[in-house]
Amino acid sequence: MSLLTSTLWPYAMLILVGFLPNEIWRWIGLALARGIDQSSEILVWVRAVATAVLAGVIGKLIFFAPGALASVPLPVRLLAIVAGFAGFMVFRRSIFAGVATGEAVLIFGALLAPHL
């Protein structure tokens, strides 16, 4: 049985088309960024732009929620963001703690919202 006729072909295509092209650019970026000063003006600007884009995507997901997230009420989504930020700050700026806290509040809020 060949890879194209097996049930694994969608996963193979996902790796070939989605993962490998991105991974190549990550490795090239890693190799080129070795000598860059982290406090350089251009890198500070790039980091600020990346942060702004991420904030915009998160804002869009909160206020114009797609799919199943749209069934979660807006106050619950906002509370999850606030709780996630609080968890981030309380646990010494731990990204994992912030994401876990926000996700827990979102899940419990979504489960409790229909009963309120």
JSON list of N, CA and C in Angstrom, two decimals, residues 12-56:
[
{"chain": "A", "resi": 12, "resn": "ALA", "atom": "N", "xyz": [0.63, 13.19, 6.01]},
{"chain": "A", "resi": 12, "resn": "ALA", "atom": "CA", "xyz": [1.87, 13.37, 5.26]},
{"chain": "A", "resi": 12, "resn": "ALA", "atom": "C", "xyz": [1.85, 14.71, 4.51]},
{"chain": "A", "resi": 13, "resn": "MET", "atom": "N", "xyz": [0.71, 15.04, 3.93]},
{"chain": "A", "resi": 13, "resn": "MET", "atom": "CA", "xyz": [0.60, 16.32, 3.22]},
{"chain": "A", "resi": 13, "resn": "MET", "atom": "C", "xyz": [0.70, 17.49, 4.19]},
{"chain": "A", "resi": 14, "resn": "LEU", "atom": "N", "xyz": [0.12, 17.35, 5.37]},
{"chain": "A", "resi": 14, "resn": "LEU", "atom": "CA", "xyz": [0.21, 18.39, 6.39]},
{"chain": "A", "resi": 14, "resn": "LEU", "atom": "C", "xyz": [1.66, 18.65, 6.78]},
{"chain": "A", "resi": 15, "resn": "ILE", "atom": "N", "xyz": [2.41, 17.59, 6.94]},
{"chain": "A", "resi": 15, "resn": "ILE", "atom": "CA", "xyz": [3.82, 17.74, 7.29]},
{"chain": "A", "resi": 15, "resn": "ILE", "atom": "C", "xyz": [4.60, 18.35, 6.12]},
{"chain": "A", "resi": 16, "resn": "LEU", "atom": "N", "xyz": [4.36, 17.86, 4.91]},
{"chain": "A", "resi": 16, "resn": "LEU", "atom": "CA", "xyz": [5.10, 18.35, 3.75]},
{"chain": "A", "resi": 16, "resn": "LEU", "atom": "C", "xyz": [4.77, 19.80, 3.39]},
{"chain": "A", "resi": 17, "resn": "VAL", "atom": "N", "xyz": [3.51, 20.16, 3.50]},
{"chain": "A", "resi": 17, "resn": "VAL", "atom": "CA", "xyz": [3.08, 21.49, 3.04]},
{"chain": "A", "resi": 17, "resn": "VAL", "atom": "C", "xyz": [3.03, 22.50, 4.19]},
{"chain": "A", "resi": 18, "resn": "GLY", "atom": "N", "xyz": [2.69, 22.05, 5.39]},
{"chain": "A", "resi": 18, "resn": "GLY", "atom": "CA", "xyz": [2.52, 22.97, 6.50]},
{"chain": "A", "resi": 18, "resn": "GLY", "atom": "C", "xyz": [3.71, 23.09, 7.41]},
{"chain": "A", "resi": 19, "resn": "PHE", "atom": "N", "xyz": [4.28, 21.98, 7.82]},
{"chain": "A", "resi": 19, "resn": "PHE", "atom": "CA", "xyz": [5.33, 21.99, 8.82]},
{"chain": "A", "resi": 19, "resn": "PHE", "atom": "C", "xyz": [6.72, 22.28, 8.25]},
{"chain": "A", "resi": 20, "resn": "LEU", "atom": "N", "xyz": [7.13, 21.52, 7.25]},
{"chain": "A", "resi": 20, "resn": "LEU", "atom": "CA", "xyz": [8.50, 21.62, 6.74]},
{"chain": "A", "resi": 20, "resn": "LEU", "atom": "C", "xyz": [8.85, 23.00, 6.17]},
{"chain": "A", "resi": 21, "resn": "PRO", "atom": "N", "xyz": [7.98, 23.63, 5.36]},
{"chain": "A", "resi": 21, "resn": "PRO", "atom": "CA", "xyz": [8.36, 24.96, 4.87]},
{"chain": "A", "resi": 21, "resn": "PRO", "atom": "C", "xyz": [8.55, 25.98, 5.99]},
{"chain": "A", "resi": 22, "resn": "ASN", "atom": "N", "xyz": [7.74, 25.91, 7.02]},
{"chain": "A", "resi": 22, "resn": "ASN", "atom": "CA", "xyz": [7.90, 26.84, 8.14]},
{"chain": "A", "resi": 22, "resn": "ASN", "atom": "C", "xyz": [9.14, 26.51, 8.96]},
{"chain": "A", "resi": 23, "resn": "GLU", "atom": "N", "xyz": [9.39, 25.26, 9.15]},
{"chain": "A", "resi": 23, "resn": "GLU", "atom": "CA", "xyz": [10.54, 24.84, 9.96]},
{"chain": "A", "resi": 23, "resn": "GLU", "atom": "C", "xyz": [11.86, 25.26, 9.31]},
{"chain": "A", "resi": 24, "resn": "ILE", "atom": "N", "xyz": [11.94, 25.22, 8.00]},
{"chain": "A", "resi": 24, "resn": "ILE", "atom": "CA", "xyz": [13.15, 25.65, 7.31]},
{"chain": "A", "resi": 24, "resn": "ILE", "atom": "C", "xyz": [13.43, 27.12, 7.61]},
{"chain": "A", "resi": 25, "resn": "TRP", "atom": "N", "xyz": [12.40, 27.97, 7.55]},
{"chain": "A", "resi": 25, "resn": "TRP", "atom": "CA", "xyz": [12.60, 29.39, 7.81]},
{"chain": "A", "resi": 25, "resn": "TRP", "atom": "C", "xyz": [12.96, 29.65, 9.28]},
{"chain": "A", "resi": 26, "resn": "ARG", "atom": "N", "xyz": [12.43, 28.83, 10.18]},
{"chain": "A", "resi": 26, "resn": "ARG", "atom": "CA", "xyz": [12.79, 28.99, 11.60]},
{"chain": "A", "resi": 26, "resn": "ARG", "atom": "C", "xyz": [14.27, 28.70, 11.80]},
{"chain": "A", "resi": 27, "resn": "TRP", "atom": "N", "xyz": [14.79, 27.65, 11.16]},
{"chain": "A", "resi": 27, "resn": "TRP", "atom": "CA", "xyz": [16.20, 27.31, 11.30]},
{"chain": "A", "resi": 27, "resn": "TRP", "atom": "C", "xyz": [17.09, 28.37, 10.65]},
{"chain": "A", "resi": 28, "resn": "ILE", "atom": "N", "xyz": [16.68, 28.89, 9.51]},
{"chain": "A", "resi": 28, "resn": "ILE", "atom": "CA", "xyz": [17.45, 29.96, 8.86]},
{"chain": "A", "resi": 28, "resn": "ILE", "atom": "C", "xyz": [17.47, 31.20, 9.75]},
{"chain": "A", "resi": 29, "resn": "GLY", "atom": "N", "xyz": [16.33, 31.54, 10.31]},
{"chain": "A", "resi": 29, "resn": "GLY", "atom": "CA", "xyz": [16.26, 32.68, 11.22]},
{"chain": "A", "resi": 29, "resn": "GLY", "atom": "C", "xyz": [17.14, 32.50, 12.45]},
{"chain": "A", "resi": 30, "resn": "LEU", "atom": "N", "xyz": [17.15, 31.28, 12.98]},
{"chain": "A", "resi": 30, "resn": "LEU", "atom": "CA", "xyz": [18.00, 30.99, 14.13]},
{"chain": "A", "resi": 30, "resn": "LEU", "atom": "C", "xyz": [19.47, 31.15, 13.78]},
{"chain": "A", "resi": 31, "resn": "ALA", "atom": "N", "xyz": [19.86, 30.68, 12.62]},
{"chain": "A", "resi": 31, "resn": "ALA", "atom": "CA", "xyz": [21.27, 30.79, 12.21]},
{"chain": "A", "resi": 31, "resn": "ALA", "atom": "C", "xyz": [21.66, 32.24, 11.97]},
{"chain": "A", "resi": 32, "resn": "LEU", "atom": "N", "xyz": [20.77, 33.03, 11.38]},
{"chain": "A", "resi": 32, "resn": "LEU", "atom": "CA", "xyz": [21.09, 34.42, 11.08]},
{"chain": "A", "resi": 32, "resn": "LEU", "atom": "C", "xyz": [21.02, 35.33, 12.30]},
{"chain": "A", "resi": 33, "resn": "ALA", "atom": "N", "xyz": [20.27, 34.95, 13.31]},
{"chain": "A", "resi": 33, "resn": "ALA", "atom": "CA", "xyz": [20.05, 35.82, 14.46]},
{"chain": "A", "resi": 33, "resn": "ALA", "atom": "C", "xyz": [21.10, 35.65, 15.55]},
{"chain": "A", "resi": 34, "resn": "ARG", "atom": "N", "xyz": [22.05, 34.78, 15.36]},
{"chain": "A", "resi": 34, "resn": "ARG", "atom": "CA", "xyz": [23.05, 34.54, 16.41]},
{"chain": "A", "resi": 34, "resn": "ARG", "atom": "C", "xyz": [23.83, 35.79, 16.79]},
{"chain": "A", "resi": 35, "resn": "GLY", "atom": "N", "xyz": [24.17, 36.62, 15.85]},
{"chain": "A", "resi": 35, "resn": "GLY", "atom": "CA", "xyz": [25.01, 37.77, 16.14]},
{"chain": "A", "resi": 35, "resn": "GLY", "atom": "C", "xyz": [24.25, 39.06, 16.40]},
{"chain": "A", "resi": 36, "resn": "ILE", "atom": "N", "xyz": [22.92, 39.01, 16.45]},
{"chain": "A", "resi": 36, "resn": "ILE", "atom": "CA", "xyz": [22.14, 40.23, 16.62]},
{"chain": "A", "resi": 36, "resn": "ILE", "atom": "C", "xyz": [22.06, 40.59, 18.10]},
{"chain": "A", "resi": 37, "resn": "ASP", "atom": "N", "xyz": [22.29, 41.86, 18.39]},
{"chain": "A", "resi": 37, "resn": "ASP", "atom": "CA", "xyz": [22.16, 42.36, 19.75]},
{"chain": "A", "resi": 37, "resn": "ASP", "atom": "C", "xyz": [20.68, 42.47, 20.10]},
{"chain": "A", "resi": 38, "resn": "GLN", "atom": "N", "xyz": [20.26, 41.85, 21.20]},
{"chain": "A", "resi": 38, "resn": "GLN", "atom": "CA", "xyz": [18.84, 41.82, 21.56]},
{"chain": "A", "resi": 38, "resn": "GLN", "atom": "C", "xyz": [18.29, 43.19, 21.91]},
{"chain": "A", "resi": 39, "resn": "SER", "atom": "N", "xyz": [19.15, 44.12, 22.27]},
{"chain": "A", "resi": 39, "resn": "SER", "atom": "CA", "xyz": [18.67, 45.46, 22.61]},
{"chain": "A", "resi": 39, "resn": "SER", "atom": "C", "xyz": [18.79, 46.44, 21.45]},
{"chain": "A", "resi": 40, "resn": "SER", "atom": "N", "xyz": [19.08, 45.92, 20.24]},
{"chain": "A", "resi": 40, "resn": "SER", "atom": "CA", "xyz": [19.21, 46.80, 19.09]},
{"chain": "A", "resi": 40, "resn": "SER", "atom": "C", "xyz": [17.85, 47.40, 18.74]},
{"chain": "A", "resi": 41, "resn": "GLU", "atom": "N", "xyz": [17.89, 48.56, 18.14]},
{"chain": "A", "resi": 41, "resn": "GLU", "atom": "CA", "xyz": [16.66, 49.30, 17.84]},
{"chain": "A", "resi": 41, "resn": "GLU", "atom": "C", "xyz": [15.74, 48.53, 16.89]},
{"chain": "A", "resi": 42, "resn": "ILE", "atom": "N", "xyz": [16.29, 47.88, 15.90]},
{"chain": "A", "resi": 42, "resn": "ILE", "atom": "CA", "xyz": [15.46, 47.15, 14.94]},
{"chain": "A", "resi": 42, "resn": "ILE", "atom": "C", "xyz": [14.79, 45.95, 15.59]},
{"chain": "A", "resi": 43, "resn": "LEU", "atom": "N", "xyz": [15.49, 45.25, 16.47]},
{"chain": "A", "resi": 43, "resn": "LEU", "atom": "CA", "xyz": [14.90, 44.09, 17.14]},
{"chain": "A", "resi": 43, "resn": "LEU", "atom": "C", "xyz": [13.82, 44.51, 18.13]},
{"chain": "A", "resi": 44, "resn": "VAL", "atom": "N", "xyz": [14.01, 45.62, 18.80]},
{"chain": "A", "resi": 44, "resn": "VAL", "atom": "CA", "xyz": [12.97, 46.14, 19.69]},
{"chain": "A", "resi": 44, "resn": "VAL", "atom": "C", "xyz": [11.73, 46.50, 18.88]},
{"chain": "A", "resi": 45, "resn": "TRP", "atom": "N", "xyz": [11.92, 47.09, 17.70]},
{"chain": "A", "resi": 45, "resn": "TRP", "atom": "CA", "xyz": [10.78, 47.43, 16.84]},
{"chain": "A", "resi": 45, "resn": "TRP", "atom": "C", "xyz": [10.08, 46.17, 16.35]},
{"chain": "A", "resi": 46, "resn": "VAL", "atom": "N", "xyz": [10.83, 45.17, 15.92]},
{"chain": "A", "resi": 46, "resn": "VAL", "atom": "CA", "xyz": [10.24, 43.93, 15.44]},
{"chain": "A", "resi": 46, "resn": "VAL", "atom": "C", "xyz": [9.44, 43.27, 16.56]},
{"chain": "A", "resi": 47, "resn": "ARG", "atom": "N", "xyz": [9.97, 43.25, 17.76]},
{"chain": "A", "resi": 47, "resn": "ARG", "atom": "CA", "xyz": [9.26, 42.65, 18.89]},
{"chain": "A", "resi": 47, "resn": "ARG", "atom": "C", "xyz": [7.98, 43.42, 19.19]},
{"chain": "A", "resi": 48, "resn": "ALA", "atom": "N", "xyz": [8.02, 44.75, 19.09]},
{"chain": "A", "resi": 48, "resn": "ALA", "atom": "CA", "xyz": [6.82, 45.56, 19.33]},
{"chain": "A", "resi": 48, "resn": "ALA", "atom": "C", "xyz": [5.76, 45.30, 18.28]},
{"chain": "A", "resi": 49, "resn": "VAL", "atom": "N", "xyz": [6.16, 45.18, 17.02]},
{"chain": "A", "resi": 49, "resn": "VAL", "atom": "CA", "xyz": [5.20, 44.90, 15.95]},
{"chain": "A", "resi": 49, "resn": "VAL", "atom": "C", "xyz": [4.59, 43.50, 16.14]},
{"chain": "A", "resi": 50, "resn": "ALA", "atom": "N", "xyz": [5.40, 42.53, 16.48]},
{"chain": "A", "resi": 50, "resn": "ALA", "atom": "CA", "xyz": [4.89, 41.17, 16.70]},
{"chain": "A", "resi": 50, "resn": "ALA", "atom": "C", "xyz": [3.91, 41.15, 17.86]},
{"chain": "A", "resi": 51, "resn": "THR", "atom": "N", "xyz": [4.21, 41.88, 18.92]},
{"chain": "A", "resi": 51, "resn": "THR", "atom": "CA", "xyz": [3.30, 41.95, 20.07]},
{"chain": "A", "resi": 51, "resn": "THR", "atom": "C", "xyz": [1.99, 42.62, 19.69]},
{"chain": "A", "resi": 52, "resn": "ALA", "atom": "N", "xyz": [2.06, 43.68, 18.89]},
{"chain": "A", "resi": 52, "resn": "ALA", "atom": "CA", "xyz": [0.84, 44.38, 18.47]},
{"chain": "A", "resi": 52, "resn": "ALA", "atom": "C", "xyz": [-0.03, 43.49, 17.57]},
{"chain": "A", "resi": 53, "resn": "VAL", "atom": "N", "xyz": [0.59, 42.74, 16.68]},
{"chain": "A", "resi": 53, "resn": "VAL", "atom": "CA", "xyz": [-0.17, 41.83, 15.82]},
{"chain": "A", "resi": 53, "resn": "VAL", "atom": "C", "xyz": [-0.85, 40.75, 16.66]},
{"chain": "A", "resi": 54, "resn": "LEU", "atom": "N", "xyz": [-0.12, 40.19, 17.62]},
{"chain": "A", "resi": 54, "resn": "LEU", "atom": "CA", "xyz": [-0.70, 39.17, 18.50]},
{"chain": "A", "resi": 54, "resn": "LEU", "atom": "C", "xyz": [-1.85, 39.74, 19.31]},
{"chain": "A", "resi": 55, "resn": "ALA", "atom": "N", "xyz": [-1.70, 40.96, 19.82]},
{"chain": "A", "resi": 55, "resn": "ALA", "atom": "CA", "xyz": [-2.79, 41.59, 20.58]},
{"chain": "A", "resi": 55, "resn": "ALA", "atom": "C", "xyz": [-4.01, 41.82, 19.69]},
{"chain": "A", "resi": 56, "resn": "GLY", "atom": "N", "xyz": [-3.79, 42.20, 18.45]},
{"chain": "A", "resi": 56, "resn": "GLY", "atom": "CA", "xyz": [-4.91, 42.37, 17.52]},
{"chain": "A", "resi": 56, "resn": "GLY", "atom": "C", "xyz": [-5.64, 41.08, 17.23]}
]
